[in-house]
Short mmCIF file of C-alpha atoms in Angstrom, two decimals:
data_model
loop_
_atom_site.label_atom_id
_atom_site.label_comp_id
_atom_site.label_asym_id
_atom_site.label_seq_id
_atom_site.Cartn_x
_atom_site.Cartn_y
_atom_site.Cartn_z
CA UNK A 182 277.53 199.07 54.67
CA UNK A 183 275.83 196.91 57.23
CA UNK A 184 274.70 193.26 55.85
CA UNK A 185 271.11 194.16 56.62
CA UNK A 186 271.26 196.95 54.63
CA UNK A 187 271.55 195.33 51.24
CA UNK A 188 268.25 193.13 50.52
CA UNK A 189 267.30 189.71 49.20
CA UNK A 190 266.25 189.73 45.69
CA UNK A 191 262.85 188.60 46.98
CA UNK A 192 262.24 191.95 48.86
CA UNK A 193 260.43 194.59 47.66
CA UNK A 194 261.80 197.48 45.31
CA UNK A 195 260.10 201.22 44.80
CA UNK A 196 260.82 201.27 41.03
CA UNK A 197 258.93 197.55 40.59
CA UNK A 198 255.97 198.64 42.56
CA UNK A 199 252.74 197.88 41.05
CA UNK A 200 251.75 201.74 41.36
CA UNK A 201 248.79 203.56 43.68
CA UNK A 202 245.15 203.88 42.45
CA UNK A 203 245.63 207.30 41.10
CA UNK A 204 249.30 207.92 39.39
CA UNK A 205 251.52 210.57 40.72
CA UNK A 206 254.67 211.86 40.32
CA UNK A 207 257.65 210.16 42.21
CA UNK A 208 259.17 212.67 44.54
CA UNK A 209 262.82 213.57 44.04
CA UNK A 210 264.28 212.12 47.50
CA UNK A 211 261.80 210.07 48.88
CA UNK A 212 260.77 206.82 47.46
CA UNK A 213 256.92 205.52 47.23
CA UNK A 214 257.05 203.93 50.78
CA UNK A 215 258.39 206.81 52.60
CA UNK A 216 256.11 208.78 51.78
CA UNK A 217 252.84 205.90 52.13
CA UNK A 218 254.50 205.39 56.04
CA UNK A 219 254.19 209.42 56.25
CA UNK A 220 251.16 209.80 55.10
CA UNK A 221 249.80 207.26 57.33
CA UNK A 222 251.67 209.01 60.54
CA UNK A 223 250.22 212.07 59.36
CA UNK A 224 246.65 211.11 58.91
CA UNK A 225 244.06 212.09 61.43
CA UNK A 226 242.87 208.23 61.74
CA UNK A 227 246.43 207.56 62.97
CA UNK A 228 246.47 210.30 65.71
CA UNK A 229 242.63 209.03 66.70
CA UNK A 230 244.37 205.48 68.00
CA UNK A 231 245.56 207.07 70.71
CA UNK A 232 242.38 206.91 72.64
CA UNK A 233 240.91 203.70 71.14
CA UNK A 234 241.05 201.05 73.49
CA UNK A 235 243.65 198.34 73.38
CA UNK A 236 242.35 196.05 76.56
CA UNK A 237 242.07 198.31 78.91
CA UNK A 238 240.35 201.92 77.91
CA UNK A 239 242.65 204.60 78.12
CA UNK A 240 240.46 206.92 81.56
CA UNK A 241 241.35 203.47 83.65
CA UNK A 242 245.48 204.22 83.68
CA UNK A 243 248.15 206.15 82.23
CA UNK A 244 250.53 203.34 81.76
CA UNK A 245 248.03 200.66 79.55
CA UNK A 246 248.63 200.31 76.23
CA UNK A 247 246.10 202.16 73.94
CA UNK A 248 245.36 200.91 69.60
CA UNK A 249 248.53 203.78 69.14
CA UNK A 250 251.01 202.38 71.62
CA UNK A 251 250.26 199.12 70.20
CA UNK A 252 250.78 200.01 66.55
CA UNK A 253 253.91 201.43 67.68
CA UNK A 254 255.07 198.46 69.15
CA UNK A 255 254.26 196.48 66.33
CA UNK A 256 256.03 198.41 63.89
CA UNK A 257 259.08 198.36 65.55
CA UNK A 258 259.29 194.69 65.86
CA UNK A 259 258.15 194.92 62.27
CA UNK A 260 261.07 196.95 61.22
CA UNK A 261 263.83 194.90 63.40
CA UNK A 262 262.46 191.22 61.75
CA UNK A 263 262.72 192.82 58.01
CA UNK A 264 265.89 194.35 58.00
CA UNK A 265 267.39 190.96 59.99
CA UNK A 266 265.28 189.47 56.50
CA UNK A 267 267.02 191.63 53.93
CA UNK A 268 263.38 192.81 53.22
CA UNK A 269 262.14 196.66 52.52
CA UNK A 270 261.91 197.75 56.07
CA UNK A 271 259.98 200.46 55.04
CA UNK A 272 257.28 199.06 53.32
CA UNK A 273 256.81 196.35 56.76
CA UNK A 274 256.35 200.04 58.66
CA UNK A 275 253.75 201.32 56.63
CA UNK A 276 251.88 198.28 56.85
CA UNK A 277 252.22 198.30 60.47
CA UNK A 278 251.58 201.76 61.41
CA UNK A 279 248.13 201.43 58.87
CA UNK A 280 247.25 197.78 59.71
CA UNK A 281 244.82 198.75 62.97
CA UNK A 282 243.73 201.85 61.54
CA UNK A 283 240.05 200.61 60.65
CA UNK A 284 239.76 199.49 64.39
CA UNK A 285 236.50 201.04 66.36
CA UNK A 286 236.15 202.23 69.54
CA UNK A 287 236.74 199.93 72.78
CA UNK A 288 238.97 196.95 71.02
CA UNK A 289 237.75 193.96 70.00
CA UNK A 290 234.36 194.25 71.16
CA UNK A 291 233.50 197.11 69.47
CA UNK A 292 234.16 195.95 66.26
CA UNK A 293 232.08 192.63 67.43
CA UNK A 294 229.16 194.94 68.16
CA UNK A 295 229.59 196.61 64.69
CA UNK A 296 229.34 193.39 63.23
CA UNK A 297 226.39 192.45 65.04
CA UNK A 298 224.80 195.84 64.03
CA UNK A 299 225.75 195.51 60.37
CA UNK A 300 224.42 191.66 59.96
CA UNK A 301 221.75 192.70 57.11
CA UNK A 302 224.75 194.81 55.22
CA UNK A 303 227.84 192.97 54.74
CA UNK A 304 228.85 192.59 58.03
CA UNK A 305 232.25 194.69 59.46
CA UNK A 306 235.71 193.61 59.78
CA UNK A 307 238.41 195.97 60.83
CA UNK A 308 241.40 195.33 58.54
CA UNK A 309 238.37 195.67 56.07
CA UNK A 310 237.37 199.30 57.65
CA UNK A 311 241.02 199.84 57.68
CA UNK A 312 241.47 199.44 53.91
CA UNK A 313 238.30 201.83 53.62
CA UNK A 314 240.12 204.37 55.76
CA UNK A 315 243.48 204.79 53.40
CA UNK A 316 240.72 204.19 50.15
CA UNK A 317 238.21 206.01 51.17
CA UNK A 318 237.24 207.84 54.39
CA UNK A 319 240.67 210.63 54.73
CA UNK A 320 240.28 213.33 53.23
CA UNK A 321 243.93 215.05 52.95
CA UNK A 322 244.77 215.50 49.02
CA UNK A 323 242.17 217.88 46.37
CA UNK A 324 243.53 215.46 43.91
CA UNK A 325 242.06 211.61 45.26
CA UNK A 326 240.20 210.29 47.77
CA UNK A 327 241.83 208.66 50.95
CA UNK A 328 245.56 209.02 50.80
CA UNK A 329 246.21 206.49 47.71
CA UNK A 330 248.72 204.70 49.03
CA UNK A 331 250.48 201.92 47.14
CA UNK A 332 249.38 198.31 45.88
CA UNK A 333 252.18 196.76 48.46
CA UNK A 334 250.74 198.53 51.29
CA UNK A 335 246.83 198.28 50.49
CA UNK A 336 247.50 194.38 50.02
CA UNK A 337 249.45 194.04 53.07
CA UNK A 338 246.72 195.81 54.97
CA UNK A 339 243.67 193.60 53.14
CA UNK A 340 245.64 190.38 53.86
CA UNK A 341 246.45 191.12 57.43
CA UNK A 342 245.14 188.04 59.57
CA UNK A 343 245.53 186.70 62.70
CA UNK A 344 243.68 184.55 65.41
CA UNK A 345 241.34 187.42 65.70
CA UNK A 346 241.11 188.92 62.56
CA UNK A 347 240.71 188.68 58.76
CA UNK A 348 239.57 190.45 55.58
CA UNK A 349 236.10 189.72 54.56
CA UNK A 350 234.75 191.64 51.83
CA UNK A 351 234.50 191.62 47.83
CA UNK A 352 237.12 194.42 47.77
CA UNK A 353 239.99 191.58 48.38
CA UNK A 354 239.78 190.41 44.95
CA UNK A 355 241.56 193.13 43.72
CA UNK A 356 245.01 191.93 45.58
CA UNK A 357 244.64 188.33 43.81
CA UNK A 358 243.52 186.11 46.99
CA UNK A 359 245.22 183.15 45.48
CA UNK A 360 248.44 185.27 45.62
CA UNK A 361 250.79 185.35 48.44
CA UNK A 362 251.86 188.75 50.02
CA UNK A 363 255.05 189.50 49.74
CA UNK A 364 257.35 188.84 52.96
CA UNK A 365 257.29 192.45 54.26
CA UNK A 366 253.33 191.99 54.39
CA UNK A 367 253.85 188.38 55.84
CA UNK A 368 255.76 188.96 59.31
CA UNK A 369 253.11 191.97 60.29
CA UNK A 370 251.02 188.93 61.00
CA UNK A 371 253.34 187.35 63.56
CA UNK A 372 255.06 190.74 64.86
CA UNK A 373 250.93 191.61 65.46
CA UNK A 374 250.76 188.29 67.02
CA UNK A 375 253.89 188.57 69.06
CA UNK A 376 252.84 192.41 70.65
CA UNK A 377 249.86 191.50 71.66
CA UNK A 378 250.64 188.25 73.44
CA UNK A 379 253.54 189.91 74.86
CA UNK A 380 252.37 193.23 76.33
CA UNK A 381 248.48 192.18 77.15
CA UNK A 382 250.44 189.95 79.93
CA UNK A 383 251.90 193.08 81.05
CA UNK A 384 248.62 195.30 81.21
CA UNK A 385 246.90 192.29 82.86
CA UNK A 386 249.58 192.62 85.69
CA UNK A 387 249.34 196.38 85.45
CA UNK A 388 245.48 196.27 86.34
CA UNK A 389 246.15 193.30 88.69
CA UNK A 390 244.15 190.88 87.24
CA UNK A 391 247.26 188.80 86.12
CA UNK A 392 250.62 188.04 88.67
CA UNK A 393 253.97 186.05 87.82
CA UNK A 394 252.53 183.16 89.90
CA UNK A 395 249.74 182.44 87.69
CA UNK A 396 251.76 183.57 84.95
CA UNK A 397 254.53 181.10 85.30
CA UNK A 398 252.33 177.67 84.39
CA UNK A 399 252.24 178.98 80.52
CA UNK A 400 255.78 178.10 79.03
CA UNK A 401 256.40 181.23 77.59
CA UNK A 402 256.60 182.86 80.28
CA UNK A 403 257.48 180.42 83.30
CA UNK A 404 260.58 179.64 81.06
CA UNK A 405 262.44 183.05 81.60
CA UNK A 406 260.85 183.73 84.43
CA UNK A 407 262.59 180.75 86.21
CA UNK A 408 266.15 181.73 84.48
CA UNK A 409 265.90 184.97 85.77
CA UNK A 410 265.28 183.89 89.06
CA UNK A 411 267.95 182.01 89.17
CA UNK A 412 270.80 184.66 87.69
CA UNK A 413 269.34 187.56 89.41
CA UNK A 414 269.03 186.27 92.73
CA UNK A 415 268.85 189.77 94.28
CA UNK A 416 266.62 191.40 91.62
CA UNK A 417 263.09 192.55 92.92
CA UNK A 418 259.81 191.08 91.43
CA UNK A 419 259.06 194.10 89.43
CA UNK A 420 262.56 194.17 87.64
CA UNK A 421 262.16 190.02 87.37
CA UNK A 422 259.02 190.72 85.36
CA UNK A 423 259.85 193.65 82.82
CA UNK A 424 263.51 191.06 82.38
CA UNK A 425 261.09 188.24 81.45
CA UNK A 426 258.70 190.51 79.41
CA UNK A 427 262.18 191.48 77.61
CA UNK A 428 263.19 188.18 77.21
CA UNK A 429 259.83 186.74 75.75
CA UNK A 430 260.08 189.49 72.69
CA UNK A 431 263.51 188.87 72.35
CA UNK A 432 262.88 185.16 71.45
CA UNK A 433 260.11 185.72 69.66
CA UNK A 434 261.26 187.78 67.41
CA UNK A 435 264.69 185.72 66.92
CA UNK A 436 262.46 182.11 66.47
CA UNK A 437 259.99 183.98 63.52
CA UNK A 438 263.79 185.64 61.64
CA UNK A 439 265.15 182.37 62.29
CA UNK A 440 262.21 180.14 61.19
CA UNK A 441 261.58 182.58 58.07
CA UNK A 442 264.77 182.53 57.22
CA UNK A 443 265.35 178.57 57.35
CA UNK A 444 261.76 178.22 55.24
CA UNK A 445 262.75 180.57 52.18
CA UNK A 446 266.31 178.77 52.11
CA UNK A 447 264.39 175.53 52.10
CA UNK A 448 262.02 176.50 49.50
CA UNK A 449 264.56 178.03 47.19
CA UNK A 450 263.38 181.56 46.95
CA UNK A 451 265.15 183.21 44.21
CA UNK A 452 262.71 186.37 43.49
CA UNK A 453 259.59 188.13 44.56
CA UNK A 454 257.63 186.11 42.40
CA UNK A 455 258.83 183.03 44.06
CA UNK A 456 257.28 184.27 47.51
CA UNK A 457 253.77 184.98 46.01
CA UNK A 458 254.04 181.74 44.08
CA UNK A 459 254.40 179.90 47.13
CA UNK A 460 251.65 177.44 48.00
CA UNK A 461 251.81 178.50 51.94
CA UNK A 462 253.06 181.39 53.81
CA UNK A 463 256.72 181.41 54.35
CA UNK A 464 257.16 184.23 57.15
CA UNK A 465 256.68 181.59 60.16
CA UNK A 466 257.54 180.18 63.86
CA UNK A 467 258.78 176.91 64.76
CA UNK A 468 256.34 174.28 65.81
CA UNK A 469 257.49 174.68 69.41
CA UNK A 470 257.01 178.36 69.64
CA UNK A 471 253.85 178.60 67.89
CA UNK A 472 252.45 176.32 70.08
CA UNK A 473 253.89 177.83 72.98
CA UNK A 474 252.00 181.31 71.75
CA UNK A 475 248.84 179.27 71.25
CA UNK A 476 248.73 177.95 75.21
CA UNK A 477 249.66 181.64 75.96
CA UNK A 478 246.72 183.22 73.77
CA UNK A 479 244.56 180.49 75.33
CA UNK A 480 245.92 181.44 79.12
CA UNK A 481 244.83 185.33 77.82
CA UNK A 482 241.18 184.57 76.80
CA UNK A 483 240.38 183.05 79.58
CA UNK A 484 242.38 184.55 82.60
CA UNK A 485 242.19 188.28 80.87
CA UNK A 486 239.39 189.00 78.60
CA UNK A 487 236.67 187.07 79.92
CA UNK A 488 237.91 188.36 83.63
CA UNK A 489 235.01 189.83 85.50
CA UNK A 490 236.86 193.51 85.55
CA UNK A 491 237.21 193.23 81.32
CA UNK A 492 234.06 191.85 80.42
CA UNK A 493 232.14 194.30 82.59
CA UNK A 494 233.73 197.12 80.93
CA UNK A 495 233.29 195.39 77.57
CA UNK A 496 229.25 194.88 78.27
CA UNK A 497 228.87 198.07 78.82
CA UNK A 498 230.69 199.47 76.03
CA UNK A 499 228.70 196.81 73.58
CA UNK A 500 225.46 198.47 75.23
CA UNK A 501 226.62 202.10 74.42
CA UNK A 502 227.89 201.35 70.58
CA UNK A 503 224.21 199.43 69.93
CA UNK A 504 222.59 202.52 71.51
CA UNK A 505 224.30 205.13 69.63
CA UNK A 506 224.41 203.29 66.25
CA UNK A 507 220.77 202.63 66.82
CA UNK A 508 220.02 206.37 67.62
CA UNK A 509 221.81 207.29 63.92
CA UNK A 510 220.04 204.77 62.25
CA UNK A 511 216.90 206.38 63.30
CA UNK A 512 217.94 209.99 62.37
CA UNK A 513 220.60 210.59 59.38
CA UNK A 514 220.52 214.44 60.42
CA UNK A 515 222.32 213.53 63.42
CA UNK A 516 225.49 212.56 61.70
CA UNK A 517 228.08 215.23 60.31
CA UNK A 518 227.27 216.51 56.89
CA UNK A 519 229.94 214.48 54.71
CA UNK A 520 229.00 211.18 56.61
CA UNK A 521 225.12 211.83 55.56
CA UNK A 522 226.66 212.25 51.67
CA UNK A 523 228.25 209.54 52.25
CA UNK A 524 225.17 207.45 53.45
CA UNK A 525 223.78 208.05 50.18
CA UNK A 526 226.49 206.68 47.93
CA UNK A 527 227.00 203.80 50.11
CA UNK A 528 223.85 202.79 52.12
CA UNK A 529 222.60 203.93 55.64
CA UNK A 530 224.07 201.27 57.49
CA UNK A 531 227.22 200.89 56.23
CA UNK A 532 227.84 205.10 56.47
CA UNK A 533 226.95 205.01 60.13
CA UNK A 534 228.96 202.06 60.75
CA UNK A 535 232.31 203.92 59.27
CA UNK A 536 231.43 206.58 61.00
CA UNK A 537 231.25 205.47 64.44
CA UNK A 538 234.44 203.16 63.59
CA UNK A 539 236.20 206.16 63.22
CA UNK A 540 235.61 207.65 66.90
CA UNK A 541 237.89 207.11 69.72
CA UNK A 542 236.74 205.55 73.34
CA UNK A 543 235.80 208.96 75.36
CA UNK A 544 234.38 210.53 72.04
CA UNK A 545 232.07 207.68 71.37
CA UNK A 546 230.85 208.06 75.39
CA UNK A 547 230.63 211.48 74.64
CA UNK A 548 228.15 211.46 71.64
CA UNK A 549 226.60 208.57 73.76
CA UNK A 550 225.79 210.71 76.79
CA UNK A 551 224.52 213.79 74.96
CA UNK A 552 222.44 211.68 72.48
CA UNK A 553 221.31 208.71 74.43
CA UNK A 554 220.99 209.79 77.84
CA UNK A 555 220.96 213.86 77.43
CA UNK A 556 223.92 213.97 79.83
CA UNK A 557 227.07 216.09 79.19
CA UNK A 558 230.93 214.68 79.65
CA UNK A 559 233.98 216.36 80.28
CA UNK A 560 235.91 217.01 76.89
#
């Protein structure tokens, strides 16, 4: 059997999991998280991230990444880090493949215009709406509500965070904040970290707002980029960039299994309990390479998102969300019958708020058109 195949007695274990919300019965040939990672594939929030908007909305190209592509992507780099760990691989790809499910329409703006919209009423947060979304909102089972998945995999999707995102929300004290995650739940933070870095630098050169010239002043790149020009002497510019794109996960990924590794040998993690006991977060980078992905996510903001080409399309997406948000808010009869139910068990903000969360890019400018402007789009 190979090495990675036998795990660390600090990984999780099926038969010690703390259990799911409503108790069923294990199935006979499938453990807990197999069947949590297929129930996420299967739900219909899942197959909706395929037109939410990743940077660049989906009608603009057919080779930019979309919320799906990404997710993908993230769970495989997910998978490859635990089972280098000795962790449960499995329960790292359920927390992937869920951890962007509570995303809205149009990236990162969108859920800043939800926000915005739901100031008076708690406010919204995606990996908040995302925990909703597996709780709550998907409705696959007569038996429960949501697809009551396990403790593990809520928690790793409530403590997701990164330099753009974390859980706010009373429903957090349920996984004991003071608590670390387990390691599975820890490296979805830095995989998540390490896609997007990694592949927005690719869609920026796809649109061509980005190029390897400006590219090569940020270490992470200009590093690679300079070996590669040197051993492939005859390679062409495109091949020299998807090499260095190559390269830059490949390191990545090997500093953070490296790193981690080093961290829990150093801190003389003997058990699960060990890693939530911890005072600080043991899935990590090295100083160097953090900082290098800090000058690089710096490089991005400025060069990328706040480009003319992104923030126009962004504006005008803000515009349309406040519009149509504002148009529900004024008129509950306008939302689908189980969303108006829902408005009365949770409030009218919060209901329209999940509900336009839920919609992808072109369905959102859909519902836009016909409600706001009285205009009809192609499906």
């Amino acid at each position: 059997m190979n090495v990675t195949d036998i795990r660390a007695p600090w990984a999780i274990r099926p038969e010690e999991s703390r259990g799911r919300r409503v108790p069923e019965p294990e199935h006979p040939y499938r453990d807990c998280y197999q069947r949590d990672r297929d129930r996420v594939v299967h739900s219909r929030a899942f197959r909706r991230l395929e037109y939410k908007t990743q940077v660049f909305p989906n009608h603009h190209g057919d080779h930019f990444r979309t919320r799906l592509t990404h997710t993908i992507e993230v769970a495989h780099l997910a998978r490859t880090a635990a089972r280098a760990l000795r962790l449960n691989s499995t329960v790292s790809e359920a927390i992937a493949l869920a951890h962007d499910l509570g995303h809205p329409p149009f990236g990162h703006v969108g859920e800043a215009t939800l926000d915005e919209m739901m100031a008076d009423a708690g406010g919204f947060e995606h990996n908040r709406h995302s925990l909703r979304t597996v709780d709550e909102i998907e409705e696959k089972y007569a038996a429960f509500r949501g697809l009551n998945l396990t403790y593990e995999v809520r928690e790793g999707i409530a403590k997701h965070a990164t330099r753009y995102d974390r859980f706010r929300g009373a429903e957090i004290a349920e996984f004991t904040p003071k608590e670390r995650s387990p390691l599975e739940a820890q490296i979805i933070d830095l995989v998540d970290h390490i896609t997007y870095n990694v592949h927005d630098v690719d869609d920026g050169v796809e649109a061509h707002i980005l190029n390897a010239n400006m590219l090569s002043a940020v270490p992470l790149f200009g590093r690679p980029y300079a070996e590669l020009v040197h051993e492939l002497p005859e390679a062409t510019e495109r091949q020299l960039f998807n090499e260095t794109i190559r390269r830059m996960v490949d390191r990545l990924v090997t500093d953070l299994i490296e790193t981690t590794r080093g961290r829990v040998a150093d801190a003389d993690i003997r058990s699960l309990a060990d890693v939530r006991a911890y005072p600080e977060a043991l899935a990590a980078h090295s100083e160097k390479v953090l900082a290098d992905l800090e000058t690089m996510a710096d490089f991005l903001s400025a060069q990328l998102y706040r480009s003319p080409l992104v923030q126009a399309e962004m504006e005008d997406a803000r515009a349309k969300l406040r519009a149509l948000f504002e148009v529900y808010a004024g008129d509950l009869d306008l939302l689908p019958p189980r969303h108006r139910e829902r408005a009365m068990r949770v409030g009218t903000l919060p209901a329209i708020a999940d509900y336009v969360a839920g919609m992808t890019d072109r369905y959102a400018l859909r519902e836009h058109a016909r409600l706001v402007t009285g205009a009809t789009l192609p499906n």
